[in-house]
mmCIF file of C-alpha atoms in Angstrom:
data_model
loop_
_atom_site.group_PDB
_atom_site.id
_atom_site.type_symbol
_atom_site.label_atom_id
_atom_site.label_comp_id
_atom_site.label_asym_id
_atom_site.label_seq_id
_atom_site.Cartn_x
_atom_site.Cartn_y
_atom_site.Cartn_z
ATOM 1 C CA MET T 1 131.176 108.988 -25.323
ATOM 2 C CA LYS T 2 128.709 110.729 -27.624
ATOM 3 C CA PRO T 3 129.850 113.855 -29.493
ATOM 4 C CA ALA T 4 129.256 117.353 -28.129
ATOM 5 C CA LEU T 5 128.132 118.975 -31.381
ATOM 6 C CA PRO T 6 128.907 122.627 -30.546
ATOM 7 C CA LEU T 7 132.532 121.737 -29.736
ATOM 8 C CA ILE T 8 132.870 119.624 -32.872
ATOM 9 C CA LEU T 9 131.369 122.349 -35.048
ATOM 10 C CA ASP T 10 133.791 124.907 -33.654
ATOM 11 C CA LYS T 11 136.743 122.609 -34.326
ATOM 12 C CA LEU T 12 135.571 121.708 -37.816
ATOM 13 C CA SER T 13 134.782 125.313 -38.750
ATOM 14 C CA ARG T 14 138.472 126.055 -38.290
ATOM 15 C CA LEU T 15 139.503 122.913 -40.152
ATOM 16 C CA PHE T 16 137.262 123.760 -43.098
ATOM 17 C CA SER T 17 137.987 127.489 -43.219
ATOM 18 C CA THR T 18 139.957 126.985 -46.435
ATOM 19 C CA SER T 19 138.801 125.473 -49.734
ATOM 20 C CA SER T 20 135.058 124.814 -50.101
ATOM 21 C CA PRO T 21 133.002 125.472 -46.949
ATOM 22 C CA LEU T 22 131.311 122.453 -45.405
ATOM 23 C CA LEU T 23 129.418 123.720 -42.389
ATOM 24 C CA PRO T 24 126.574 126.263 -42.719
ATOM 25 C CA LYS T 25 126.787 129.796 -41.426
ATOM 26 C CA SER T 26 126.138 130.276 -37.734
ATOM 27 C CA PHE T 27 122.919 131.931 -36.588
ATOM 28 C CA SER T 28 122.426 134.351 -33.730
ATOM 29 C CA ASN T 29 120.295 133.367 -30.734
ATOM 30 C CA SER T 30 117.670 135.808 -31.954
ATOM 31 C CA GLN T 31 117.528 134.165 -35.393
ATOM 32 C CA LEU T 32 117.307 130.690 -33.868
ATOM 33 C CA GLN T 33 114.507 131.762 -31.533
ATOM 34 C CA LYS T 34 112.556 133.414 -34.347
ATOM 35 C CA ALA T 35 112.779 130.282 -36.498
ATOM 36 C CA THR T 36 111.817 128.033 -33.578
ATOM 37 C CA LEU T 37 108.783 130.222 -32.839
ATOM 38 C CA PHE T 38 107.765 130.092 -36.506
ATOM 39 C CA PHE T 39 107.866 126.282 -36.478
ATOM 40 C CA SER T 40 105.852 126.075 -33.255
ATOM 41 C CA LYS T 41 102.540 127.202 -34.760
ATOM 42 C CA ASN T 42 99.876 125.361 -36.767
ATOM 43 C CA ASN T 43 101.773 122.466 -38.326
ATOM 44 C CA GLN T 44 99.468 119.842 -39.800
ATOM 45 C CA PHE T 45 99.503 116.759 -41.974
ATOM 46 C CA SER T 46 97.870 117.798 -45.258
ATOM 47 C CA LEU T 47 97.865 115.087 -47.937
ATOM 48 C CA SER T 48 99.293 111.738 -49.063
ATOM 49 C CA SER T 49 99.703 111.282 -52.804
ATOM 50 C CA SER T 50 100.166 107.905 -54.458
ATOM 51 C CA THR T 51 99.429 109.063 -58.021
ATOM 52 C CA ILE T 52 100.376 112.035 -60.183
ATOM 53 C CA ASP T 53 96.761 113.222 -60.322
ATOM 54 C CA SER T 54 96.535 113.361 -56.529
ATOM 55 C CA LEU T 55 99.541 115.672 -56.049
ATOM 56 C CA LYS T 56 98.895 119.119 -54.633
ATOM 57 C CA PRO T 57 98.780 121.958 -57.181
ATOM 58 C CA PRO T 58 102.307 123.464 -57.393
ATOM 59 C CA LYS T 59 101.492 126.833 -55.842
ATOM 60 C CA THR T 60 102.764 127.173 -52.266
ATOM 61 C CA MET T 61 106.497 126.882 -51.570
ATOM 62 C CA GLU T 62 107.685 123.327 -50.919
ATOM 63 C CA ILE T 63 110.826 121.825 -49.389
ATOM 64 C CA ALA T 64 111.384 118.106 -49.966
ATOM 65 C CA LEU T 65 113.030 115.601 -47.635
ATOM 66 C CA ALA T 66 114.551 112.760 -49.626
ATOM 67 C CA GLY T 67 116.939 109.897 -48.992
ATOM 68 C CA ARG T 68 117.383 106.182 -48.637
ATOM 69 C CA SER T 69 114.755 104.144 -46.827
ATOM 70 C CA ASN T 70 114.962 104.342 -43.038
ATOM 71 C CA VAL T 71 117.384 107.283 -43.118
ATOM 72 C CA GLY T 72 115.259 109.295 -40.682
ATOM 73 C CA LYS T 73 113.028 111.569 -42.794
ATOM 74 C CA SER T 74 109.976 111.104 -40.555
ATOM 75 C CA THR T 75 112.066 111.620 -37.413
ATOM 76 C CA ILE T 76 113.396 114.951 -38.707
ATOM 77 C CA LEU T 77 109.866 116.005 -39.658
ATOM 78 C CA ASN T 78 108.672 115.342 -36.119
ATOM 79 C CA LEU T 79 111.666 117.149 -34.611
ATOM 80 C CA LEU T 80 111.066 120.172 -36.839
ATOM 81 C CA THR T 81 107.377 120.475 -35.994
ATOM 82 C CA GLY T 82 108.006 119.779 -32.302
ATOM 83 C CA ARG T 83 104.515 118.478 -31.617
ATOM 84 C CA LYS T 84 103.851 116.189 -28.664
ATOM 85 C CA LYS T 85 101.651 114.105 -30.945
ATOM 86 C CA LYS T 86 103.943 113.144 -33.807
ATOM 87 C CA LEU T 87 102.883 114.259 -37.286
ATOM 88 C CA ALA T 88 104.829 111.651 -39.223
ATOM 89 C CA ARG T 89 104.803 107.939 -38.503
ATOM 90 C CA THR T 90 108.258 106.534 -37.806
ATOM 91 C CA SER T 91 109.282 102.927 -38.299
ATOM 92 C CA ASN T 92 112.335 100.695 -38.085
ATOM 93 C CA THR T 93 111.102 98.865 -41.181
ATOM 94 C CA PRO T 94 112.720 100.147 -44.402
ATOM 95 C CA GLY T 95 110.337 101.162 -47.181
ATOM 96 C CA ARG T 96 107.448 102.167 -44.887
ATOM 97 C CA THR T 97 106.818 105.491 -46.643
ATOM 98 C CA GLN T 98 105.219 104.582 -49.963
ATOM 99 C CA THR T 99 103.522 107.876 -50.810
ATOM 100 C CA ILE T 100 104.488 111.528 -51.166
ATOM 101 C CA ASN T 101 103.329 113.136 -47.931
ATOM 102 C CA PHE T 102 102.666 116.875 -47.592
ATOM 103 C CA TYR T 103 102.889 118.644 -44.224
ATOM 104 C CA SER T 104 101.623 122.190 -43.797
ATOM 105 C CA ILE T 105 103.964 124.430 -41.787
ATOM 106 C CA HIS T 106 102.825 127.584 -39.969
ATOM 107 C CA ASP T 107 99.261 127.557 -41.284
ATOM 108 C CA GLU T 108 100.237 126.668 -44.885
ATOM 109 C CA ALA T 109 103.065 129.196 -45.153
ATOM 110 C CA PHE T 110 104.861 126.373 -46.970
ATOM 111 C CA TYR T 111 104.936 122.572 -47.134
ATOM 112 C CA LEU T 112 107.522 120.048 -46.045
ATOM 113 C CA VAL T 113 107.279 117.074 -48.379
ATOM 114 C CA ASP T 114 108.281 113.607 -47.187
ATOM 115 C CA MET T 115 109.388 111.602 -50.238
ATOM 116 C CA PRO T 116 109.350 107.790 -50.526
ATOM 117 C CA GLY T 117 112.728 106.334 -49.630
ATOM 118 C CA TYR T 118 114.909 104.903 -52.355
ATOM 119 C CA GLY T 119 117.209 101.890 -52.198
ATOM 120 C CA TYR T 120 114.708 99.429 -50.744
ATOM 121 C CA ALA T 121 111.614 97.704 -52.142
ATOM 122 C CA ARG T 122 109.186 95.977 -49.789
ATOM 123 C CA ALA T 123 106.555 95.530 -52.455
ATOM 124 C CA SER T 124 106.431 94.161 -55.967
ATOM 125 C CA ARG T 125 108.718 95.434 -58.717
ATOM 126 C CA SER T 126 105.733 97.024 -60.498
ATOM 127 C CA LEU T 127 104.844 99.046 -57.397
ATOM 128 C CA SER T 128 108.487 100.072 -56.919
ATOM 129 C CA VAL T 129 108.552 101.353 -60.506
ATOM 130 C CA ALA T 130 105.343 103.291 -59.839
ATOM 131 C CA TRP T 131 106.937 104.947 -56.774
ATOM 132 C CA ASN T 132 109.970 105.941 -58.836
ATOM 133 C CA ASP T 133 107.797 107.352 -61.613
ATOM 134 C CA LEU T 134 105.810 109.395 -59.098
ATOM 135 C CA SER T 135 108.954 110.752 -57.429
ATOM 136 C CA TYR T 136 110.597 111.663 -60.736
ATOM 137 C CA TYR T 137 107.424 113.406 -61.905
ATOM 138 C CA TYR T 138 107.273 115.353 -58.654
ATOM 139 C CA PHE T 139 110.875 116.573 -58.847
ATOM 140 C CA LEU T 140 110.610 117.553 -62.520
ATOM 141 C CA ASN T 141 107.263 119.369 -62.305
ATOM 142 C CA ARG T 142 107.382 121.517 -59.171
ATOM 143 C CA PRO T 143 108.316 125.142 -59.962
ATOM 144 C CA ASN T 144 107.445 125.883 -56.313
ATOM 145 C CA LEU T 145 110.097 123.447 -55.006
ATOM 146 C CA ARG T 146 112.754 125.617 -53.339
ATOM 147 C CA LYS T 147 115.165 122.972 -52.087
ATOM 148 C CA VAL T 148 115.658 119.242 -51.689
ATOM 149 C CA PHE T 149 117.270 118.140 -48.451
ATOM 150 C CA LEU T 150 119.121 114.898 -49.109
ATOM 151 C CA LEU T 151 119.322 112.915 -45.888
ATOM 152 C CA VAL T 152 122.386 110.698 -45.453
ATOM 153 C CA ASP T 153 122.782 108.212 -42.599
ATOM 154 C CA SER T 154 125.928 109.351 -40.761
ATOM 155 C CA LYS T 155 126.774 105.785 -39.731
ATOM 156 C CA ALA T 156 126.499 104.355 -43.246
ATOM 157 C CA GLY T 157 127.940 107.395 -45.034
ATOM 158 C CA MET T 158 127.317 108.285 -48.681
ATOM 159 C CA GLN T 159 126.092 105.327 -50.723
ATOM 160 C CA VAL T 160 126.038 104.821 -54.498
ATOM 161 C CA ASN T 161 122.316 105.558 -54.736
ATOM 162 C CA ASP T 162 122.829 108.794 -52.745
ATOM 163 C CA ILE T 163 125.411 109.923 -55.309
ATOM 164 C CA ASP T 164 123.149 108.840 -58.182
ATOM 165 C CA PHE T 165 120.342 110.922 -56.702
ATOM 166 C CA MET T 166 122.639 113.925 -56.311
ATOM 167 C CA ASP T 167 123.613 113.536 -59.980
ATOM 168 C CA PHE T 168 119.905 113.546 -60.874
ATOM 169 C CA LEU T 169 119.321 116.744 -58.877
ATOM 170 C CA GLU T 170 122.362 118.410 -60.460
ATOM 171 C CA GLU T 171 121.326 117.382 -63.966
ATOM 172 C CA HIS T 172 117.913 118.968 -63.517
ATOM 173 C CA ASN T 173 119.139 122.097 -61.711
ATOM 174 C CA LEU T 174 117.354 121.299 -58.456
ATOM 175 C CA PRO T 175 118.907 123.076 -55.431
ATOM 176 C CA HIS T 176 119.847 120.596 -52.729
ATOM 177 C CA GLN T 177 121.711 120.244 -49.469
ATOM 178 C CA ILE T 178 122.831 117.269 -47.385
ATOM 179 C CA ILE T 179 121.638 116.563 -43.854
ATOM 180 C CA MET T 180 123.666 113.945 -41.996
ATOM 181 C CA THR T 181 121.203 112.106 -39.752
ATOM 182 C CA LYS T 182 121.620 110.081 -36.553
ATOM 183 C CA THR T 183 124.849 111.844 -35.574
ATOM 184 C CA ASP T 184 124.008 111.125 -31.933
ATOM 185 C CA LYS T 185 124.827 107.472 -32.669
ATOM 186 C CA LEU T 186 128.473 108.316 -33.459
ATOM 187 C CA THR T 187 131.402 109.034 -31.189
ATOM 188 C CA GLN T 188 133.158 112.370 -31.572
ATOM 189 C CA SER T 189 136.017 110.846 -33.566
ATOM 190 C CA GLN T 190 133.608 108.961 -35.824
ATOM 191 C CA LEU T 191 131.642 112.110 -36.593
ATOM 192 C CA GLU T 192 134.795 114.073 -37.337
ATOM 193 C CA GLU T 193 135.942 111.289 -39.666
ATOM 194 C CA ARG T 194 132.612 111.282 -41.492
ATOM 195 C CA LEU T 195 132.753 115.048 -41.995
ATOM 196 C CA VAL T 196 136.326 114.934 -43.276
ATOM 197 C CA LEU T 197 135.264 112.269 -45.793
ATOM 198 C CA MET T 198 132.291 114.424 -46.791
ATOM 199 C CA LYS T 199 134.538 117.426 -47.349
ATOM 200 C CA THR T 200 136.847 115.318 -49.527
ATOM 201 C CA PHE T 201 133.816 114.163 -51.501
ATOM 202 C CA PHE T 202 132.690 117.745 -52.150
ATOM 203 C CA ASP T 203 136.184 118.958 -52.967
ATOM 204 C CA CYS T 204 136.388 116.298 -55.693
ATOM 205 C CA ARG T 205 132.910 117.090 -56.979
ATOM 206 C CA GLN T 206 132.321 120.159 -59.111
ATOM 207 C CA SER T 207 128.873 121.275 -58.033
ATOM 208 C CA LYS T 208 126.985 124.426 -58.863
ATOM 209 C CA TYR T 209 125.356 124.342 -55.412
ATOM 210 C CA PRO T 210 126.959 125.174 -52.033
ATOM 211 C CA SER T 211 128.518 122.160 -50.338
ATOM 212 C CA GLU T 212 127.134 122.919 -46.888
ATOM 213 C CA VAL T 213 126.236 119.978 -44.674
ATOM 214 C CA LEU T 214 123.705 120.113 -41.853
ATOM 215 C CA LEU T 215 123.739 117.749 -38.875
ATOM 216 C CA SER T 216 120.749 116.139 -37.196
ATOM 217 C CA SER T 217 120.817 114.719 -33.689
ATOM 218 C CA LYS T 218 117.866 113.868 -31.471
ATOM 219 C CA SER T 219 120.041 114.523 -28.424
ATOM 220 C CA ASP T 220 121.235 117.967 -29.518
ATOM 221 C CA PRO T 221 118.467 120.608 -29.852
ATOM 222 C CA ASN T 222 120.893 123.068 -31.482
ATOM 223 C CA SER T 223 121.176 120.898 -34.599
ATOM 224 C CA ILE T 224 117.405 121.024 -35.149
ATOM 225 C CA ALA T 225 117.264 124.733 -34.275
ATOM 226 C CA THR T 226 119.895 125.379 -36.971
ATOM 227 C CA LEU T 227 117.911 123.360 -39.513
ATOM 228 C CA LYS T 228 114.798 125.370 -38.647
ATOM 229 C CA ALA T 229 116.757 128.601 -39.183
ATOM 230 C CA VAL T 230 118.053 127.431 -42.579
ATOM 231 C CA ILE T 231 114.518 126.552 -43.718
ATOM 232 C CA TYR T 232 113.087 129.775 -42.292
ATOM 233 C CA ASP T 233 115.689 131.721 -44.293
ATOM 234 C CA LEU T 234 114.495 129.942 -47.458
ATOM 235 C CA TYR T 235 110.905 130.846 -46.629
ATOM 236 C CA GLN T 236 111.750 134.515 -46.065
ATOM 237 C CA VAL T 237 113.691 134.770 -49.328
ATOM 238 C CA SER T 238 110.857 133.064 -51.216
ATOM 239 C CA SER T 239 108.285 135.385 -49.634
ATOM 240 C CA GLU T 240 110.290 138.453 -50.630
ATOM 241 C CA ARG T 241 110.468 137.212 -54.236
ATOM 242 C CA VAL T 242 106.681 136.786 -54.310
ATOM 243 C CA LYS T 243 106.174 140.295 -52.933
ATOM 244 C CA GLY T 244 108.657 141.730 -55.437
#
């Protein structure tokens, strides 16, 4: 039996009410609807960059999706944009995304950035090094980068390279948040176990950033609606800062 996410979230919100919070704040129906409406308009693929010189100028707000190869970055992008014709190409082959891909959201209000996956190399070592260099340059030279969403496969759990990447983000003061993907592939007890392990991980880790975990499930629209609301909040805060 697949997990009913609203019931699990309610149960876990009580479990995690003490110590560091794990689950994000809840949103009202009005907030969820507003965010969903925002994401429903004028989303387009914008640019693929394979070199530093071809990156977009760091002007408009950006939110990056990063994680191990085949963790589901393209799937989340398509779920967020909600287009019948998918924006991002999905594949079961690890290492398919080899460029930094920019997607314009709501008529270039901001960009979602699909990063090359780490932890797998389909090509030569020299090309793998080039991908790493490009990704590192991107993360270290984007003053317009508001947050990095680190996608973690809920079935596999946190891996060593996920933790290494989190250490990199912490070291360079890059705000980040975990999204557990493919939660629809777990049973209720498996998902609860994964979240308890994640809470233990955060409790043992002294981070300067909130230890809130988002869930992603293709079979549960509420998980994607919540993610849209979290991103929309970031956009509104960023817009207010620009106006101020």
